[in-house]
Amino acid sequence: MSCERLNQSSDDSNEVSEFGLEAMTVDRDRYVRLILESTSTKKLVVAGPGTGKTFLFGQILRECGGGGLVLTFINNLVEDLKRQLSELADVYTLHAFSNWLLHCIPIAGLDRSFVYYPHLFTLIAEDLSILESRQVSESILKERYERLDSSDGLIEAALEIGTYYNAVTHWDCVYRVYQHLARHPKDVPRYRILIVDEFQDFNRLEVEFIRILADKNPVLIAGDDDQALYESKNASPQFIRDLAEDQQYDRFELPYCSRCTEVLVKAVHRVIQEARRRSLLENRIEKPFECYLPDKWEDSRIYPTIPDVHCSVNTRQAPYIGRFIAKQIAMIPQEDFTEARSKGEPTVLVMGPSHFVESAYRELTNQGIDVSLRRSRNPHLDIVEGYRMIAKDSTSRLGWRIVVHVKKPSSWQESIRQALIKDKDICDFLPGDFVQRHLEVARYLGQLAQGYKLSEESVRLLEEEIGMGAPEVRNKLLLAKRHESGPPEESPALPDVLCTTLVGAKGLACQHAFIVGMNNGHFPRNPSDITEREVCQLIVGLTRARKQCSLVSCGYCFGPDRLSRSIFLDWLSPFLEHIQVDKEYFRR
């Protein structure tokens, strides 16, 4: 049912509109009732973006009287789900739930004082390389866990080293709990209902973990294979496709999108159609996806097209992408900011390849706009965390391992080998003067953490060994302490304008979106060999916006060669309104 039909100019247009909108409301309620009234203990809901899954979760939890468990992979979703469902269910990312269970269930290999350390696999991969006289990379180790591939013994060897350090990180945390529950089904926690969201983003380890939980609990699993973005962690949309064929599960749909305008919903259909023409998304789950006009009629009327914005250049001297976005932000009605803040959402999302996003962020910052650039957390192993552990326990195996990784004293590999083989403390095998000097550094850090003022000599030693002053070190100590107990879930309050990658935008919604870098060679990387992941990224990007999504390309940007417009713009051409951004544009 299109806006054109509902907006006829005939005398009975209002009657047609009212009838059509009412029919759509009745139909949406019918889909929801089918799910609520089902007596199946295993339900699968396949539904596109903005179709009301969180609202459905709330209804289902109320029907069963609360006492549920809600799991997702995406940090962006956790806060929204907690805000709406926390009185009815425990809400976690799968990794945070696993970490909680590790503290509740006596699991072999760890004691209750274990540490959650994000960079543990960096150290374990290095240790395995020393012990096995072959190169073991962190990425290979992660892949073994994600694929549940124990064929070469790396998983068991890595678990032994994790036990030596009494520490876990994302992957082995989930694996240890999965392994324990598979062997001890009586320890599987019981809930009135288990709800799993964004199932298309789970890998084999996570899927098997969910299966163990679902064997002992009524379960509702939701997802959309058109939004599968995480193949980098070996997630696969095939898992939800397989579940759609599983006779144990009753399958349901939520066809009506209450987030996006009609032109954006049409654009999604067009993207899927063009992808299928190129033999992409061939095995996708067919699902209805329509604009819910009772909610989106007015927005669809105000924003009937998708702006196709072409900037002639984008350089540090002429940052046209950021200037254009800043100009558009200045024209956003105040009520859009108010609505976004009431929902806990950014008003504006700027998404795309990171180099384009960072360019836009710099210019928006220069113009004094309340903007944040979302980067990945904890990108580097930090020696401060090692010193902090040693300050608490002078023989801390993990603390000394972090320090050794950074400082690499003489014969450090042999020291690590002997400590692991003999199951003794690392500091027992290190040079005595090295140990004394770094114990001194750790002692000063401990004093700093407790608020003591350090002597000039102490500060000099910290600066020599860590490369930063006391205030910086104090901030790092606070951050390290927060992360020790488990993976961070809570996100800081979202700003009015958020810049991130297309993957980073997953789980977010906004009033106005800008997808930047719509150029061949960037998005997509290769217009002759488009990937399914890039198609899914485009679908995710288009469907973040409640009002309007602008597609921004540029001519000259990173060198002397002119960039070509993205082939995706050709796919979407029926819905685009071209805007040329050049020097003259900003003089108007």
PDB file of C-alpha atoms in Angstrom, residues 273-425:
ATOM      1  CA  GLN A 273      16.115  -7.080  -5.832  1.00  0.00           C
ATOM      2  CA  GLU A 274      19.378  -5.780  -7.328  1.00  0.00           C
ATOM      3  CA  ALA A 275      21.435  -8.074  -5.097  1.00  0.00           C
ATOM      4  CA  ARG A 276      19.400 -11.101  -6.169  1.00  0.00           C
ATOM      5  CA  ARG A 277      19.951 -10.171  -9.819  1.00  0.00           C
ATOM      6  CA  ARG A 278      23.677 -10.518  -9.120  1.00  0.00           C
ATOM      7  CA  SER A 279      23.264 -13.920  -7.421  1.00  0.00           C
ATOM      8  CA  LEU A 280      23.663 -12.431  -3.933  1.00  0.00           C
ATOM      9  CA  LEU A 281      21.366 -13.226  -0.971  1.00  0.00           C
ATOM     10  CA  GLU A 282      20.226 -16.296  -2.921  1.00  0.00           C
ATOM     11  CA  ASN A 283      19.420 -18.279   0.231  1.00  0.00           C
ATOM     12  CA  ARG A 284      17.824 -15.421   2.166  1.00  0.00           C
ATOM     13  CA  ILE A 285      14.659 -16.018   4.141  1.00  0.00           C
ATOM     14  CA  GLU A 286      11.738 -14.474   2.271  1.00  0.00           C
ATOM     15  CA  LYS A 287       9.902 -12.088   4.544  1.00  0.00           C
ATOM     16  CA  PRO A 288       7.362  -9.253   4.128  1.00  0.00           C
ATOM     17  CA  PHE A 289       8.622  -5.770   4.922  1.00  0.00           C
ATOM     18  CA  GLU A 290       6.241  -2.815   4.638  1.00  0.00           C
ATOM     19  CA  CYS A 291       6.106   0.741   5.884  1.00  0.00           C
ATOM     20  CA  TYR A 292       3.620   1.070   8.754  1.00  0.00           C
ATOM     21  CA  LEU A 293       1.840   4.148   7.447  1.00  0.00           C
ATOM     22  CA  PRO A 294      -0.341   4.770  10.531  1.00  0.00           C
ATOM     23  CA  ASP A 295       2.917   5.855  12.201  1.00  0.00           C
ATOM     24  CA  LYS A 296       4.920   6.986   9.160  1.00  0.00           C
ATOM     25  CA  TRP A 297       2.347   8.687   6.920  1.00  0.00           C
ATOM     26  CA  GLU A 298       3.351  12.256   7.793  1.00  0.00           C
ATOM     27  CA  ASP A 299       7.103  11.596   7.702  1.00  0.00           C
ATOM     28  CA  SER A 300       6.711   9.812   4.356  1.00  0.00           C
ATOM     29  CA  ARG A 301       4.930  12.883   2.981  1.00  0.00           C
ATOM     30  CA  ILE A 302       7.601  15.306   4.254  1.00  0.00           C
ATOM     31  CA  TYR A 303      10.542  13.138   3.118  1.00  0.00           C
ATOM     32  CA  PRO A 304       9.435  11.467  -0.146  1.00  0.00           C
ATOM     33  CA  THR A 305      12.927  11.015  -1.626  1.00  0.00           C
ATOM     34  CA  ILE A 306      16.464  10.057  -0.656  1.00  0.00           C
ATOM     35  CA  PRO A 307      19.011  12.887  -1.089  1.00  0.00           C
ATOM     36  CA  ASP A 308      21.830  11.865  -3.437  1.00  0.00           C
ATOM     37  CA  VAL A 309      24.523  14.326  -2.378  1.00  0.00           C
ATOM     38  CA  HIS A 310      27.636  14.675  -4.530  1.00  0.00           C
ATOM     39  CA  CYS A 311      30.463  16.800  -3.132  1.00  0.00           C
ATOM     40  CA  SER A 312      32.886  18.011  -5.791  1.00  0.00           C
ATOM     41  CA  VAL A 313      35.811  17.690  -3.361  1.00  0.00           C
ATOM     42  CA  ASN A 314      36.501  16.675   0.207  1.00  0.00           C
ATOM     43  CA  THR A 315      39.922  17.696   1.488  1.00  0.00           C
ATOM     44  CA  ARG A 316      41.283  19.252   4.679  1.00  0.00           C
ATOM     45  CA  GLN A 317      41.197  22.629   2.932  1.00  0.00           C
ATOM     46  CA  ALA A 318      37.690  22.068   1.527  1.00  0.00           C
ATOM     47  CA  PRO A 319      35.902  19.542   3.788  1.00  0.00           C
ATOM     48  CA  TYR A 320      32.643  19.665   1.850  1.00  0.00           C
ATOM     49  CA  ILE A 321      31.150  16.482   3.330  1.00  0.00           C
ATOM     50  CA  GLY A 322      31.361  17.814   6.898  1.00  0.00           C
ATOM     51  CA  ARG A 323      30.240  21.299   5.844  1.00  0.00           C
ATOM     52  CA  PHE A 324      27.203  19.897   4.043  1.00  0.00           C
ATOM     53  CA  ILE A 325      26.201  17.771   7.044  1.00  0.00           C
ATOM     54  CA  ALA A 326      26.671  20.743   9.389  1.00  0.00           C
ATOM     55  CA  LYS A 327      24.405  22.852   7.178  1.00  0.00           C
ATOM     56  CA  GLN A 328      21.739  20.136   7.213  1.00  0.00           C
ATOM     57  CA  ILE A 329      21.976  19.747  10.992  1.00  0.00           C
ATOM     58  CA  ALA A 330      21.305  23.475  11.370  1.00  0.00           C
ATOM     59  CA  MET A 331      17.995  22.982   9.534  1.00  0.00           C
ATOM     60  CA  ILE A 332      16.742  20.028  11.608  1.00  0.00           C
ATOM     61  CA  PRO A 333      13.589  21.004  13.559  1.00  0.00           C
ATOM     62  CA  GLN A 334      14.006  21.241  17.315  1.00  0.00           C
ATOM     63  CA  GLU A 335      11.269  18.657  17.834  1.00  0.00           C
ATOM     64  CA  ASP A 336      13.471  16.061  16.130  1.00  0.00           C
ATOM     65  CA  PHE A 337      16.201  16.651  18.717  1.00  0.00           C
ATOM     66  CA  THR A 338      13.614  16.444  21.496  1.00  0.00           C
ATOM     67  CA  GLU A 339      12.175  13.189  20.160  1.00  0.00           C
ATOM     68  CA  ALA A 340      15.605  11.596  19.759  1.00  0.00           C
ATOM     69  CA  ARG A 341      16.647  12.554  23.305  1.00  0.00           C
ATOM     70  CA  SER A 342      13.415  11.144  24.717  1.00  0.00           C
ATOM     71  CA  LYS A 343      14.221   7.814  23.046  1.00  0.00           C
ATOM     72  CA  GLY A 344      17.859   7.840  24.159  1.00  0.00           C
ATOM     73  CA  GLU A 345      18.999   8.012  20.523  1.00  0.00           C
ATOM     74  CA  PRO A 346      21.299  10.325  18.573  1.00  0.00           C
ATOM     75  CA  THR A 347      19.444  12.798  16.397  1.00  0.00           C
ATOM     76  CA  VAL A 348      21.965  12.327  13.588  1.00  0.00           C
ATOM     77  CA  LEU A 349      24.061   9.336  12.574  1.00  0.00           C
ATOM     78  CA  VAL A 350      27.002   9.757  10.201  1.00  0.00           C
ATOM     79  CA  MET A 351      28.049   6.334   8.876  1.00  0.00           C
ATOM     80  CA  GLY A 352      30.360   4.871   6.280  1.00  0.00           C
ATOM     81  CA  PRO A 353      33.984   3.896   5.655  1.00  0.00           C
ATOM     82  CA  SER A 354      36.063   5.130   8.590  1.00  0.00           C
ATOM     83  CA  HIS A 355      38.256   7.615   6.665  1.00  0.00           C
ATOM     84  CA  PHE A 356      35.182   9.433   5.318  1.00  0.00           C
ATOM     85  CA  VAL A 357      33.509   9.378   8.729  1.00  0.00           C
ATOM     86  CA  GLU A 358      36.603  10.775  10.457  1.00  0.00           C
ATOM     87  CA  SER A 359      36.812  13.578   7.913  1.00  0.00           C
ATOM     88  CA  ALA A 360      33.188  14.542   8.591  1.00  0.00           C
ATOM     89  CA  TYR A 361      33.781  14.322  12.339  1.00  0.00           C
ATOM     90  CA  ARG A 362      36.747  16.731  12.195  1.00  0.00           C
ATOM     91  CA  GLU A 363      34.723  19.379  10.384  1.00  0.00           C
ATOM     92  CA  LEU A 364      31.648  18.979  12.596  1.00  0.00           C
ATOM     93  CA  THR A 365      33.904  19.364  15.640  1.00  0.00           C
ATOM     94  CA  ASN A 366      35.496  22.474  14.130  1.00  0.00           C
ATOM     95  CA  GLN A 367      32.034  23.942  13.744  1.00  0.00           C
ATOM     96  CA  GLY A 368      31.245  23.442  17.431  1.00  0.00           C
ATOM     97  CA  ILE A 369      28.598  20.747  16.966  1.00  0.00           C
ATOM     98  CA  ASP A 370      27.910  18.272  19.796  1.00  0.00           C
ATOM     99  CA  VAL A 371      29.399  15.263  18.022  1.00  0.00           C
ATOM    100  CA  SER A 372      31.093  12.049  19.081  1.00  0.00           C
ATOM    101  CA  LEU A 373      33.254   9.640  17.092  1.00  0.00           C
ATOM    102  CA  ARG A 374      32.757   6.058  18.189  1.00  0.00           C
ATOM    103  CA  ARG A 375      35.963   4.048  18.082  1.00  0.00           C
ATOM    104  CA  SER A 376      36.656   0.469  19.140  1.00  0.00           C
ATOM    105  CA  ARG A 377      37.313  -0.007  22.823  1.00  0.00           C
ATOM    106  CA  ASN A 378      40.689  -1.003  24.288  1.00  0.00           C
ATOM    107  CA  PRO A 379      42.538  -1.303  20.993  1.00  0.00           C
ATOM    108  CA  HIS A 380      45.960  -1.821  22.617  1.00  0.00           C
ATOM    109  CA  LEU A 381      47.407  -3.867  25.453  1.00  0.00           C
ATOM    110  CA  ASP A 382      48.458  -1.407  28.165  1.00  0.00           C
ATOM    111  CA  ILE A 383      51.315  -1.970  30.612  1.00  0.00           C
ATOM    112  CA  VAL A 384      49.500   0.086  33.276  1.00  0.00           C
ATOM    113  CA  GLU A 385      47.061  -2.809  33.740  1.00  0.00           C
ATOM    114  CA  GLY A 386      49.984  -5.140  34.454  1.00  0.00           C
ATOM    115  CA  TYR A 387      51.453  -2.800  37.046  1.00  0.00           C
ATOM    116  CA  ARG A 388      48.070  -2.399  38.687  1.00  0.00           C
ATOM    117  CA  MET A 389      47.767  -6.182  39.091  1.00  0.00           C
ATOM    118  CA  ILE A 390      51.298  -6.433  40.506  1.00  0.00           C
ATOM    119  CA  ALA A 391      50.523  -3.595  42.958  1.00  0.00           C
ATOM    120  CA  LYS A 392      47.689  -5.764  44.333  1.00  0.00           C
ATOM    121  CA  ASP A 393      49.667  -9.039  44.223  1.00  0.00           C
ATOM    122  CA  SER A 394      53.449  -8.876  43.818  1.00  0.00           C
ATOM    123  CA  THR A 395      53.519 -12.338  42.180  1.00  0.00           C
ATOM    124  CA  SER A 396      50.525 -11.813  39.852  1.00  0.00           C
ATOM    125  CA  ARG A 397      51.162 -14.102  36.914  1.00  0.00           C
ATOM    126  CA  LEU A 398      49.019 -12.098  34.494  1.00  0.00           C
ATOM    127  CA  GLY A 399      50.464  -8.789  35.733  1.00  0.00           C
ATOM    128  CA  TRP A 400      54.038  -9.925  35.147  1.00  0.00           C
ATOM    129  CA  ARG A 401      53.112 -11.436  31.798  1.00  0.00           C
ATOM    130  CA  ILE A 402      51.760  -8.063  30.624  1.00  0.00           C
ATOM    131  CA  VAL A 403      54.910  -6.269  31.771  1.00  0.00           C
ATOM    132  CA  VAL A 404      57.141  -8.857  30.072  1.00  0.00           C
ATOM    133  CA  HIS A 405      55.119  -8.568  26.849  1.00  0.00           C
ATOM    134  CA  VAL A 406      55.793  -4.835  26.719  1.00  0.00           C
ATOM    135  CA  LYS A 407      59.339  -4.657  28.154  1.00  0.00           C
ATOM    136  CA  LYS A 408      60.779  -7.953  26.814  1.00  0.00           C
ATOM    137  CA  PRO A 409      63.761  -8.395  29.182  1.00  0.00           C
ATOM    138  CA  SER A 410      66.699 -10.627  28.246  1.00  0.00           C
ATOM    139  CA  SER A 411      65.777 -14.301  27.688  1.00  0.00           C
ATOM    140  CA  TRP A 412      62.115 -13.461  28.294  1.00  0.00           C
ATOM    141  CA  GLN A 413      60.847 -16.289  26.079  1.00  0.00           C
ATOM    142  CA  GLU A 414      62.754 -18.897  28.054  1.00  0.00           C
ATOM    143  CA  SER A 415      61.446 -17.347  31.295  1.00  0.00           C
ATOM    144  CA  ILE A 416      57.884 -17.698  30.065  1.00  0.00           C
ATOM    145  CA  ARG A 417      58.511 -21.258  28.833  1.00  0.00           C
ATOM    146  CA  GLN A 418      59.906 -22.395  32.197  1.00  0.00           C
ATOM    147  CA  ALA A 419      57.135 -20.726  34.192  1.00  0.00           C
ATOM    148  CA  LEU A 420      54.404 -22.381  32.089  1.00  0.00           C
ATOM    149  CA  ILE A 421      55.999 -25.824  31.998  1.00  0.00           C
ATOM    150  CA  LYS A 422      56.708 -25.874  35.752  1.00  0.00           C
ATOM    151  CA  ASP A 423      53.480 -24.033  36.697  1.00  0.00           C
ATOM    152  CA  LYS A 424      55.480 -21.526  38.743  1.00  0.00           C
ATOM    153  CA  ASP A 425      55.253 -17.747  39.044  1.00  0.00           C
TER     154      ASP A 425
END
